[in-house]
mmCIF file of C-alpha atoms in Angstrom:
data_model
loop_
_atom_site.group_PDB
_atom_site.id
_atom_site.type_symbol
_atom_site.label_atom_id
_atom_site.label_comp_id
_atom_site.label_asym_id
_atom_site.label_seq_id
_atom_site.Cartn_x
_atom_site.Cartn_y
_atom_site.Cartn_z
ATOM 1 C CA MET A 401 0.000 0.000 0.000
ATOM 2 C CA VAL A 402 1.332 3.434 -0.950
ATOM 3 C CA ARG A 403 1.240 5.731 2.078
ATOM 4 C CA GLY A 404 1.031 9.493 1.778
ATOM 5 C CA GLY A 405 0.794 9.364 -1.996
ATOM 6 C CA PRO A 406 3.485 8.441 -4.518
ATOM 7 C CA SER A 407 6.901 10.059 -4.387
ATOM 8 C CA GLY A 408 7.926 12.640 -6.926
ATOM 9 C CA ALA A 409 10.081 10.035 -8.669
ATOM 10 C CA ASP A 410 7.125 7.632 -8.871
ATOM 11 C CA VAL A 411 4.898 10.354 -10.317
ATOM 12 C CA GLU A 412 7.560 11.023 -12.943
ATOM 13 C CA LEU A 413 7.950 7.279 -13.571
ATOM 14 C CA ILE A 414 4.211 6.797 -14.099
ATOM 15 C CA GLU A 415 4.180 9.728 -16.542
ATOM 16 C CA ARG A 416 7.216 8.395 -18.431
ATOM 17 C CA LEU A 417 5.598 4.982 -18.739
ATOM 18 C CA ALA A 418 2.305 6.479 -19.925
ATOM 19 C CA ALA A 419 4.223 8.257 -22.693
ATOM 20 C CA LEU A 420 5.500 4.816 -23.730
ATOM 21 C CA GLY A 421 1.952 3.435 -23.768
ATOM 22 C CA VAL A 422 2.396 1.485 -20.516
ATOM 23 C CA GLN A 423 -0.167 2.104 -17.777
ATOM 24 C CA VAL A 424 0.827 1.290 -14.176
ATOM 25 C CA SER A 425 -0.312 2.402 -10.744
ATOM 26 C CA ALA A 426 1.676 3.521 -7.722
ATOM 27 C CA ALA A 427 0.438 0.397 -5.904
ATOM 28 C CA GLN A 428 1.882 -1.825 -8.640
ATOM 29 C CA LEU A 429 5.239 -0.093 -8.374
ATOM 30 C CA GLU A 430 5.308 -0.673 -4.614
ATOM 31 C CA ARG A 431 4.360 -4.318 -5.039
ATOM 32 C CA TRP A 432 7.139 -4.913 -7.572
ATOM 33 C CA ARG A 433 9.637 -3.252 -5.252
ATOM 34 C CA GLY A 434 8.497 -5.440 -2.386
ATOM 35 C CA LEU A 435 9.151 -8.516 -4.525
ATOM 36 C CA GLY A 436 12.640 -7.314 -5.409
ATOM 37 C CA LEU A 437 11.782 -6.851 -9.094
ATOM 38 C CA LEU A 438 11.902 -3.048 -9.319
ATOM 39 C CA PRO A 439 14.868 -1.027 -7.978
ATOM 40 C CA ARG A 440 14.178 1.469 -5.240
ATOM 41 C CA HIS A 441 14.839 5.122 -6.026
ATOM 42 C CA GLU A 442 18.065 6.653 -4.867
ATOM 43 C CA ARG A 443 17.860 9.701 -2.656
ATOM 44 C CA MET A 444 19.511 13.012 -3.473
ATOM 45 C CA TRP A 445 20.304 15.335 -0.568
ATOM 46 C CA LEU A 446 19.355 18.934 -1.177
ATOM 47 C CA GLY A 447 21.640 20.425 1.447
ATOM 48 C CA ARG A 448 21.648 21.310 5.119
ATOM 49 C CA GLY A 449 18.129 21.454 6.481
ATOM 50 C CA ARG A 450 16.476 20.886 3.111
ATOM 51 C CA GLY A 451 16.085 17.097 3.294
ATOM 52 C CA SER A 452 16.208 14.841 0.245
ATOM 53 C CA VAL A 453 14.204 13.852 -2.815
ATOM 54 C CA SER A 454 13.924 10.579 -4.697
ATOM 55 C CA VAL A 455 15.609 10.481 -8.099
ATOM 56 C CA LEU A 456 14.368 8.455 -11.062
ATOM 57 C CA ALA A 457 17.036 6.343 -12.802
ATOM 58 C CA GLU A 458 16.748 5.315 -16.459
ATOM 59 C CA GLU A 459 17.251 1.660 -15.516
ATOM 60 C CA THR A 460 14.167 1.882 -13.307
ATOM 61 C CA VAL A 461 12.135 3.188 -16.251
ATOM 62 C CA ALA A 462 13.247 0.258 -18.420
ATOM 63 C CA VAL A 463 12.485 -2.329 -15.716
ATOM 64 C CA ALA A 464 9.074 -0.844 -14.909
ATOM 65 C CA ALA A 465 8.232 -0.683 -18.624
ATOM 66 C CA ALA A 466 9.018 -4.388 -19.025
ATOM 67 C CA LEU A 467 6.947 -5.315 -15.979
ATOM 68 C CA GLY A 468 4.084 -3.092 -17.078
ATOM 69 C CA ARG A 469 3.994 -4.538 -20.594
ATOM 70 C CA HIS A 470 3.551 -8.071 -19.294
ATOM 71 C CA ALA A 471 1.466 -7.538 -16.143
ATOM 72 C CA ARG A 472 -2.171 -8.620 -16.409
ATOM 73 C CA ALA A 473 -5.021 -8.256 -13.950
ATOM 74 C CA GLY A 474 -5.290 -11.486 -11.980
ATOM 75 C CA ARG A 475 -2.066 -12.915 -13.435
ATOM 76 C CA ASP A 476 0.455 -14.332 -10.994
ATOM 77 C CA VAL A 477 3.542 -12.129 -11.065
ATOM 78 C CA ARG A 478 5.666 -15.193 -11.849
ATOM 79 C CA TRP A 479 4.072 -15.381 -15.293
ATOM 80 C CA THR A 480 5.008 -11.715 -15.712
ATOM 81 C CA VAL A 481 8.624 -12.510 -14.840
ATOM 82 C CA ILE A 482 8.732 -15.341 -17.402
ATOM 83 C CA ALA A 483 7.325 -13.094 -20.137
ATOM 84 C CA TRP A 484 9.843 -10.392 -19.194
ATOM 85 C CA TYR A 485 12.698 -12.902 -19.318
ATOM 86 C CA ALA A 486 11.684 -14.041 -22.799
ATOM 87 C CA GLU A 487 11.518 -10.448 -24.033
ATOM 88 C CA ALA A 488 14.924 -9.599 -22.548
ATOM 89 C CA GLY A 489 16.557 -12.123 -24.866
ATOM 90 C CA ARG A 490 15.183 -10.597 -28.061
ATOM 91 C CA PRO A 491 17.106 -8.093 -30.200
ATOM 92 C CA VAL A 492 16.349 -4.448 -29.432
ATOM 93 C CA LEU A 493 14.235 -2.846 -32.150
ATOM 94 C CA HIS A 494 14.996 0.643 -33.411
ATOM 95 C CA GLY A 495 13.494 3.317 -31.226
ATOM 96 C CA GLN A 496 12.806 0.999 -28.301
ATOM 97 C CA LEU A 497 14.406 0.889 -24.874
ATOM 98 C CA PRO A 498 16.784 -2.008 -24.244
ATOM 99 C CA VAL A 499 15.067 -4.575 -22.023
ATOM 100 C CA PRO A 500 17.114 -5.274 -18.884
ATOM 101 C CA GLU A 501 17.411 -8.783 -17.501
ATOM 102 C CA PRO A 502 15.108 -9.681 -14.611
ATOM 103 C CA PRO A 503 16.782 -10.859 -11.387
ATOM 104 C CA TRP A 504 17.980 -14.443 -11.902
ATOM 105 C CA PRO A 505 16.579 -15.794 -8.594
ATOM 106 C CA ALA A 506 13.121 -14.541 -9.590
ATOM 107 C CA VAL A 507 13.471 -16.090 -13.056
ATOM 108 C CA ARG A 508 14.517 -19.471 -11.686
ATOM 109 C CA GLU A 509 11.738 -19.483 -9.101
ATOM 110 C CA ALA A 510 9.138 -18.597 -11.743
ATOM 111 C CA LEU A 511 10.295 -21.239 -14.231
ATOM 112 C CA VAL A 512 10.407 -24.024 -11.631
ATOM 113 C CA TRP A 513 7.017 -22.978 -10.228
ATOM 114 C CA ALA A 514 5.451 -22.969 -13.700
ATOM 115 C CA MET A 515 6.848 -26.375 -14.651
ATOM 116 C CA ARG A 516 5.725 -27.941 -11.356
ATOM 117 C CA ARG A 517 2.121 -27.001 -12.102
ATOM 118 C CA SER A 518 2.224 -28.040 -15.774
ATOM 119 C CA ALA A 519 0.518 -31.034 -17.352
ATOM 120 C CA ALA A 520 3.916 -32.188 -18.631
ATOM 121 C CA HIS A 521 5.284 -32.466 -15.087
ATOM 122 C CA ARG A 522 2.178 -34.307 -13.878
ATOM 123 C CA LEU A 523 2.702 -36.733 -16.729
ATOM 124 C CA VAL A 524 6.338 -37.287 -15.712
ATOM 125 C CA GLU A 525 5.238 -37.935 -12.124
ATOM 126 C CA ALA A 526 2.624 -40.424 -13.302
ATOM 127 C CA ALA A 527 5.273 -42.096 -15.453
ATOM 128 C CA ARG A 528 7.608 -42.533 -12.495
ATOM 129 C CA THR A 529 4.814 -44.210 -10.578
ATOM 130 C CA ALA A 530 3.947 -46.458 -13.505
ATOM 131 C CA ALA A 531 7.530 -47.447 -14.313
ATOM 132 C CA GLY A 532 7.945 -49.703 -11.288
ATOM 133 C CA ALA A 533 4.317 -50.703 -10.868
ATOM 134 C CA GLY A 534 1.842 -53.138 -12.327
ATOM 135 C CA GLU A 535 -0.506 -53.053 -15.280
ATOM 136 C CA GLU A 536 -3.154 -50.994 -13.485
ATOM 137 C CA GLU A 537 -0.750 -48.091 -12.886
ATOM 138 C CA GLN A 538 0.626 -48.362 -16.412
ATOM 139 C CA ASP A 539 -2.884 -48.304 -17.863
ATOM 140 C CA ALA A 540 -3.585 -45.200 -15.780
ATOM 141 C CA PHE A 541 -0.460 -43.581 -17.205
ATOM 142 C CA TYR A 542 -1.531 -44.303 -20.789
ATOM 143 C CA ALA A 543 -4.968 -42.838 -20.049
ATOM 144 C CA GLN A 544 -3.429 -39.678 -18.579
ATOM 145 C CA ALA A 545 -0.932 -39.391 -21.440
ATOM 146 C CA GLY A 546 -3.791 -39.667 -23.901
ATOM 147 C CA ARG A 547 -5.675 -36.864 -22.163
ATOM 148 C CA VAL A 548 -2.631 -34.568 -22.012
ATOM 149 C CA VAL A 549 -1.647 -35.176 -25.635
ATOM 150 C CA GLY A 550 -5.282 -34.942 -26.718
ATOM 151 C CA ARG A 551 -5.522 -31.416 -25.335
ATOM 152 C CA GLY A 552 -2.139 -30.297 -26.611
ATOM 153 C CA HIS A 553 -1.139 -28.840 -29.960
ATOM 154 C CA THR A 554 0.505 -31.433 -32.212
ATOM 155 C CA GLY A 555 2.089 -28.903 -34.503
ATOM 156 C CA PRO A 556 1.140 -27.276 -37.799
ATOM 157 C CA ALA A 557 0.622 -28.995 -41.105
ATOM 158 C CA HIS A 558 3.591 -29.158 -43.467
ATOM 159 C CA PRO A 559 4.145 -25.760 -45.163
ATOM 160 C CA GLU A 560 3.804 -27.280 -48.637
ATOM 161 C CA VAL A 561 0.403 -28.688 -47.643
ATOM 162 C CA MET A 562 -0.684 -25.329 -46.230
ATOM 163 C CA ARG A 563 0.485 -23.524 -49.362
ATOM 164 C CA ARG A 564 -1.444 -25.954 -51.547
ATOM 165 C CA VAL A 565 -4.620 -25.319 -49.540
ATOM 166 C CA LEU A 566 -4.006 -21.563 -49.738
ATOM 167 C CA GLU A 567 -3.661 -21.702 -53.515
ATOM 168 C CA ASP A 568 -6.494 -24.210 -54.010
ATOM 169 C CA PRO A 569 -9.479 -23.708 -51.675
ATOM 170 C CA ASP A 570 -10.845 -27.128 -52.718
ATOM 171 C CA ALA A 571 -7.751 -28.942 -51.445
ATOM 172 C CA GLU A 572 -8.129 -30.800 -48.131
ATOM 173 C CA LEU A 573 -5.842 -31.277 -45.155
ATOM 174 C CA ASP A 574 -4.958 -34.791 -44.053
ATOM 175 C CA ARG A 575 -6.868 -35.042 -40.777
ATOM 176 C CA GLY A 576 -5.225 -38.374 -40.083
ATOM 177 C CA GLU A 577 -1.858 -36.652 -39.658
ATOM 178 C CA ASP A 578 -3.003 -35.072 -36.412
ATOM 179 C CA ARG A 579 -4.165 -38.438 -35.043
ATOM 180 C CA ARG A 580 -0.885 -40.093 -36.023
ATOM 181 C CA ARG A 581 1.110 -37.369 -34.278
ATOM 182 C CA ARG A 582 -0.945 -37.694 -31.104
ATOM 183 C CA ARG A 583 -0.556 -41.476 -31.094
ATOM 184 C CA GLY A 584 3.177 -41.120 -31.711
ATOM 185 C CA ALA A 585 3.503 -38.586 -28.883
ATOM 186 C CA VAL A 586 1.806 -40.951 -26.399
ATOM 187 C CA ARG A 587 4.091 -43.808 -27.430
ATOM 188 C CA LEU A 588 7.195 -41.650 -27.182
ATOM 189 C CA ALA A 589 6.068 -40.444 -23.750
ATOM 190 C CA ALA A 590 5.650 -44.067 -22.665
ATOM 191 C CA ALA A 591 9.136 -44.932 -23.934
ATOM 192 C CA ALA A 592 10.638 -41.948 -22.119
ATOM 193 C CA ALA A 593 8.783 -42.877 -18.941
ATOM 194 C CA MET A 594 9.173 -46.658 -18.834
ATOM 195 C CA GLY A 595 11.975 -47.380 -21.262
ATOM 196 C CA ALA A 596 12.023 -48.154 -24.975
ATOM 197 C CA GLY A 597 11.261 -51.807 -24.281
ATOM 198 C CA GLU A 598 7.807 -50.848 -23.019
ATOM 199 C CA VAL A 599 6.584 -49.893 -26.494
ATOM 200 C CA GLY A 600 8.802 -52.129 -28.641
ATOM 201 C CA GLY A 601 11.257 -51.310 -31.391
ATOM 202 C CA GLU A 602 8.862 -51.164 -34.339
ATOM 203 C CA VAL A 603 6.354 -48.944 -32.536
ATOM 204 C CA LEU A 604 9.121 -46.680 -31.232
ATOM 205 C CA VAL A 605 10.624 -46.111 -34.676
ATOM 206 C CA ASP A 606 7.166 -45.544 -36.162
ATOM 207 C CA ALA A 607 6.519 -42.873 -33.518
ATOM 208 C CA LEU A 608 9.869 -41.215 -34.205
ATOM 209 C CA ALA A 609 9.255 -41.248 -37.961
ATOM 210 C CA THR A 610 5.824 -39.675 -37.454
ATOM 211 C CA LEU A 611 7.100 -36.907 -35.191
ATOM 212 C CA MET A 612 10.383 -36.360 -37.061
ATOM 213 C CA PRO A 613 9.662 -36.863 -40.760
ATOM 214 C CA GLY A 614 12.410 -36.248 -43.260
ATOM 215 C CA PRO A 615 15.241 -38.702 -42.580
ATOM 216 C CA ASP A 616 15.182 -42.276 -43.850
ATOM 217 C CA TRP A 617 14.375 -44.407 -40.799
ATOM 218 C CA THR A 618 14.991 -47.783 -42.521
ATOM 219 C CA ASP A 619 18.378 -48.408 -40.910
ATOM 220 C CA VAL A 620 17.106 -47.264 -37.524
ATOM 221 C CA ALA A 621 14.192 -49.700 -37.772
ATOM 222 C CA ALA A 622 16.592 -52.549 -38.580
ATOM 223 C CA ASN A 623 18.815 -51.602 -35.635
ATOM 224 C CA ALA A 624 15.763 -51.485 -33.369
ATOM 225 C CA ARG A 625 14.751 -55.009 -34.392
ATOM 226 C CA ARG A 626 18.242 -56.313 -33.648
ATOM 227 C CA ALA A 627 18.338 -54.486 -30.308
ATOM 228 C CA GLU A 628 14.963 -55.938 -29.372
ATOM 229 C CA GLN A 629 16.061 -59.451 -30.261
ATOM 230 C CA SER A 630 19.237 -59.109 -28.192
ATOM 231 C CA GLY A 631 17.437 -57.552 -25.228
ATOM 232 C CA GLU A 632 19.260 -54.221 -25.593
ATOM 233 C CA LEU A 633 16.365 -52.011 -26.685
ATOM 234 C CA ASP A 634 15.819 -50.564 -23.204
ATOM 235 C CA GLY A 635 19.224 -48.917 -23.520
ATOM 236 C CA TRP A 636 17.952 -46.759 -26.383
ATOM 237 C CA ILE A 637 15.756 -44.705 -24.062
ATOM 238 C CA ARG A 638 16.224 -45.286 -20.350
ATOM 239 C CA ALA A 639 13.172 -45.143 -18.101
ATOM 240 C CA GLY A 640 12.805 -41.670 -16.614
ATOM 241 C CA ALA A 641 15.317 -40.160 -19.058
ATOM 242 C CA VAL A 642 13.099 -37.143 -19.752
ATOM 243 C CA ASP A 643 12.794 -34.782 -16.779
ATOM 244 C CA PRO A 644 11.778 -31.230 -17.803
ATOM 245 C CA LEU A 645 11.625 -29.991 -14.214
ATOM 246 C CA GLY A 646 15.028 -31.448 -13.403
ATOM 247 C CA ARG A 647 16.565 -29.601 -16.349
ATOM 248 C CA LEU A 648 15.187 -26.272 -15.157
ATOM 249 C CA GLU A 649 16.252 -26.844 -11.560
ATOM 250 C CA ALA A 650 19.798 -27.795 -12.561
ATOM 251 C CA ALA A 651 20.399 -24.927 -14.999
ATOM 252 C CA GLY A 652 22.318 -21.817 -13.995
ATOM 253 C CA ALA A 653 21.819 -18.311 -15.316
ATOM 254 C CA GLN A 654 24.250 -18.719 -18.240
ATOM 255 C CA GLU A 655 22.812 -22.092 -19.274
ATOM 256 C CA MET A 656 19.296 -20.684 -19.221
ATOM 257 C CA ALA A 657 20.344 -17.655 -21.256
ATOM 258 C CA ALA A 658 21.876 -20.007 -23.838
ATOM 259 C CA ALA A 659 18.645 -22.036 -23.915
ATOM 260 C CA ARG A 660 16.660 -18.829 -24.396
ATOM 261 C CA HIS A 661 18.880 -17.826 -27.318
ATOM 262 C CA ALA A 662 18.457 -21.285 -28.866
ATOM 263 C CA ALA A 663 14.678 -21.095 -28.465
ATOM 264 C CA LEU A 664 14.545 -17.677 -30.135
ATOM 265 C CA VAL A 665 16.730 -18.894 -33.015
ATOM 266 C CA LEU A 666 14.502 -21.931 -33.545
ATOM 267 C CA ALA A 667 11.350 -19.807 -33.295
ATOM 268 C CA GLY A 668 12.719 -17.389 -35.895
ATOM 269 C CA ILE A 669 13.684 -20.129 -38.323
ATOM 270 C CA GLY A 670 10.479 -22.011 -37.554
ATOM 271 C CA GLY A 671 8.581 -18.856 -38.444
ATOM 272 C CA LEU A 672 10.296 -18.643 -41.834
ATOM 273 C CA TYR A 673 9.549 -22.327 -42.356
ATOM 274 C CA LEU A 674 5.849 -21.937 -41.526
ATOM 275 C CA MET A 675 5.352 -18.691 -43.438
ATOM 276 C CA HIS A 676 6.054 -20.554 -46.671
ATOM 277 C CA GLY A 677 2.702 -22.222 -46.067
ATOM 278 C CA PHE A 678 1.012 -18.832 -45.780
ATOM 279 C CA GLY A 679 2.268 -17.487 -49.077
ATOM 280 C CA LEU A 680 5.601 -15.915 -48.108
ATOM 281 C CA PRO A 681 7.425 -15.153 -51.377
ATOM 282 C CA ASP A 682 9.964 -17.910 -51.911
ATOM 283 C CA SER A 683 13.639 -17.660 -52.773
ATOM 284 C CA PRO A 684 16.447 -20.166 -53.397
ATOM 285 C CA ALA A 685 17.928 -19.342 -49.969
ATOM 286 C CA LEU A 686 14.635 -19.990 -48.159
ATOM 287 C CA ALA A 687 14.089 -23.200 -50.107
ATOM 288 C CA ARG A 688 17.579 -24.422 -49.117
ATOM 289 C CA LEU A 689 16.921 -23.530 -45.490
ATOM 290 C CA ARG A 690 13.643 -25.486 -45.467
ATOM 291 C CA ALA A 691 15.294 -28.474 -47.110
ATOM 292 C CA GLN A 692 18.189 -28.480 -44.644
ATOM 293 C CA LEU A 693 15.798 -28.175 -41.714
ATOM 294 C CA GLU A 694 13.658 -31.060 -42.946
ATOM 295 C CA GLU A 695 16.725 -33.249 -43.471
ATOM 296 C CA THR A 696 17.407 -33.068 -39.726
ATOM 297 C CA GLY A 697 13.999 -34.570 -38.967
ATOM 298 C CA LEU A 698 13.419 -31.796 -36.437
ATOM 299 C CA ALA A 699 11.436 -29.327 -38.540
ATOM 300 C CA LEU A 700 8.427 -29.889 -36.278
ATOM 301 C CA VAL A 701 10.508 -28.857 -33.249
ATOM 302 C CA ALA A 702 11.419 -25.544 -34.885
ATOM 303 C CA ALA A 703 7.824 -25.001 -36.000
ATOM 304 C CA GLN A 704 6.489 -25.637 -32.501
ATOM 305 C CA MET A 705 8.866 -23.068 -31.018
ATOM 306 C CA VAL A 706 6.865 -20.334 -32.763
ATOM 307 C CA PRO A 707 3.687 -20.669 -30.644
ATOM 308 C CA LEU A 708 5.623 -21.747 -27.539
ATOM 309 C CA MET A 709 7.650 -18.522 -27.384
ATOM 310 C CA ILE A 710 4.527 -16.349 -27.599
ATOM 311 C CA ASN A 711 3.079 -16.993 -24.132
ATOM 312 C CA PRO A 712 4.646 -17.622 -20.696
ATOM 313 C CA PRO A 713 3.479 -21.253 -20.215
ATOM 314 C CA GLY A 714 4.926 -22.106 -23.620
ATOM 315 C CA VAL A 715 8.199 -20.297 -22.868
ATOM 316 C CA VAL A 716 8.776 -22.619 -19.897
ATOM 317 C CA HIS A 717 8.557 -25.719 -22.105
ATOM 318 C CA ALA A 718 10.629 -24.134 -24.879
ATOM 319 C CA LEU A 719 13.455 -23.351 -22.455
ATOM 320 C CA SER A 720 13.352 -26.849 -20.975
ATOM 321 C CA MET A 721 13.552 -28.358 -24.470
ATOM 322 C CA CYS A 722 16.471 -26.125 -25.439
ATOM 323 C CA LEU A 723 18.438 -27.136 -22.349
ATOM 324 C CA ALA A 724 18.730 -30.561 -23.998
ATOM 325 C CA PRO A 725 22.099 -30.770 -25.821
ATOM 326 C CA ASP A 726 20.648 -32.107 -29.085
ATOM 327 C CA ILE A 727 18.122 -29.272 -29.418
ATOM 328 C CA ALA A 728 20.752 -26.680 -28.483
ATOM 329 C CA ALA A 729 23.059 -28.164 -31.127
ATOM 330 C CA LEU A 730 20.270 -27.974 -33.724
ATOM 331 C CA ALA A 731 19.774 -24.277 -32.977
ATOM 332 C CA ALA A 732 23.506 -23.551 -33.192
ATOM 333 C CA TRP A 733 23.805 -25.377 -36.514
ATOM 334 C CA LEU A 734 20.770 -23.641 -38.021
ATOM 335 C CA GLU A 735 22.056 -20.267 -36.856
ATOM 336 C CA ALA A 736 25.352 -20.974 -38.623
ATOM 337 C CA VAL A 737 23.490 -22.058 -41.778
ATOM 338 C CA LEU A 738 21.433 -18.868 -41.717
ATOM 339 C CA ALA A 739 24.539 -16.715 -41.228
ATOM 340 C CA GLU A 740 26.301 -18.463 -44.109
ATOM 341 C CA GLN A 741 23.336 -17.943 -46.421
ATOM 342 C CA ALA A 742 23.109 -14.278 -45.416
ATOM 343 C CA GLY A 743 26.797 -13.881 -46.208
ATOM 344 C CA THR A 744 26.439 -15.430 -49.647
ATOM 345 C CA GLY A 745 23.208 -13.632 -50.476
#
């Protein structure tokens, strides 16, 4: 609660923010200060017997602007911190204030809190219970996985398919693709939870091929059959190998910043990939980029980063994904490919 009215520096801050199109109240400013998110004003002494006045710093304006842009009525402030953290990693646009980094302890707390309450974490917890239990618990896991995947977004249609529909209104989307992706996601979740042996080699490779189209999976399928026959398939994906919450808890500030950069790179390239389906004028460079992305089998990962990086709950999952070494390596490679193409025109 603001007592005795806002200080002169707060009045100036509120006016500066309003000029930027950001509306905040004195009570909000006090709340953010109490949470350690907004710096307190420094005091300037006016001289003997004249007291002091609060002084507004430019850094405070930038921090308050970031908080104000992402604050929503009724929204937990931790979602605001996550949205602020995502914005702080983006390039500064011309004419805009640089976005300062939020305090790392607040970022870590917000990310861990958000993941703990997510459907993905509940699914991991159910998987841990099912892994060492009987059929009843495993059946319950499959039912929960089906519900979670059924509500989730399985990713956009292939850009070429979308472009064909855009150019020909009578063309139809393959509705079965969505069902195949959902089925593949449940099977992959089961393999990650209870080991590859739980689903079997053929089913596992089919799920991977559905979710990561592009590469030729023939050799992988043959290797899976041999591993299953020799009893070594469980080593492909160990039970409990996927732990999104554990990744977030273990990451330090620099690791998380690297994951954020990777997520933004993938979202940018995923956006270029998807926009082809919405009529973006094509070029040889864009065509090469799409082809190289599809050859990795991870085009769907890049495409999914686009919606994930738009809202705070999605940002949490995007960062957890990009803490995985293989996804981070994909982002680094694609960034190098993009830089090379930009250099060659």
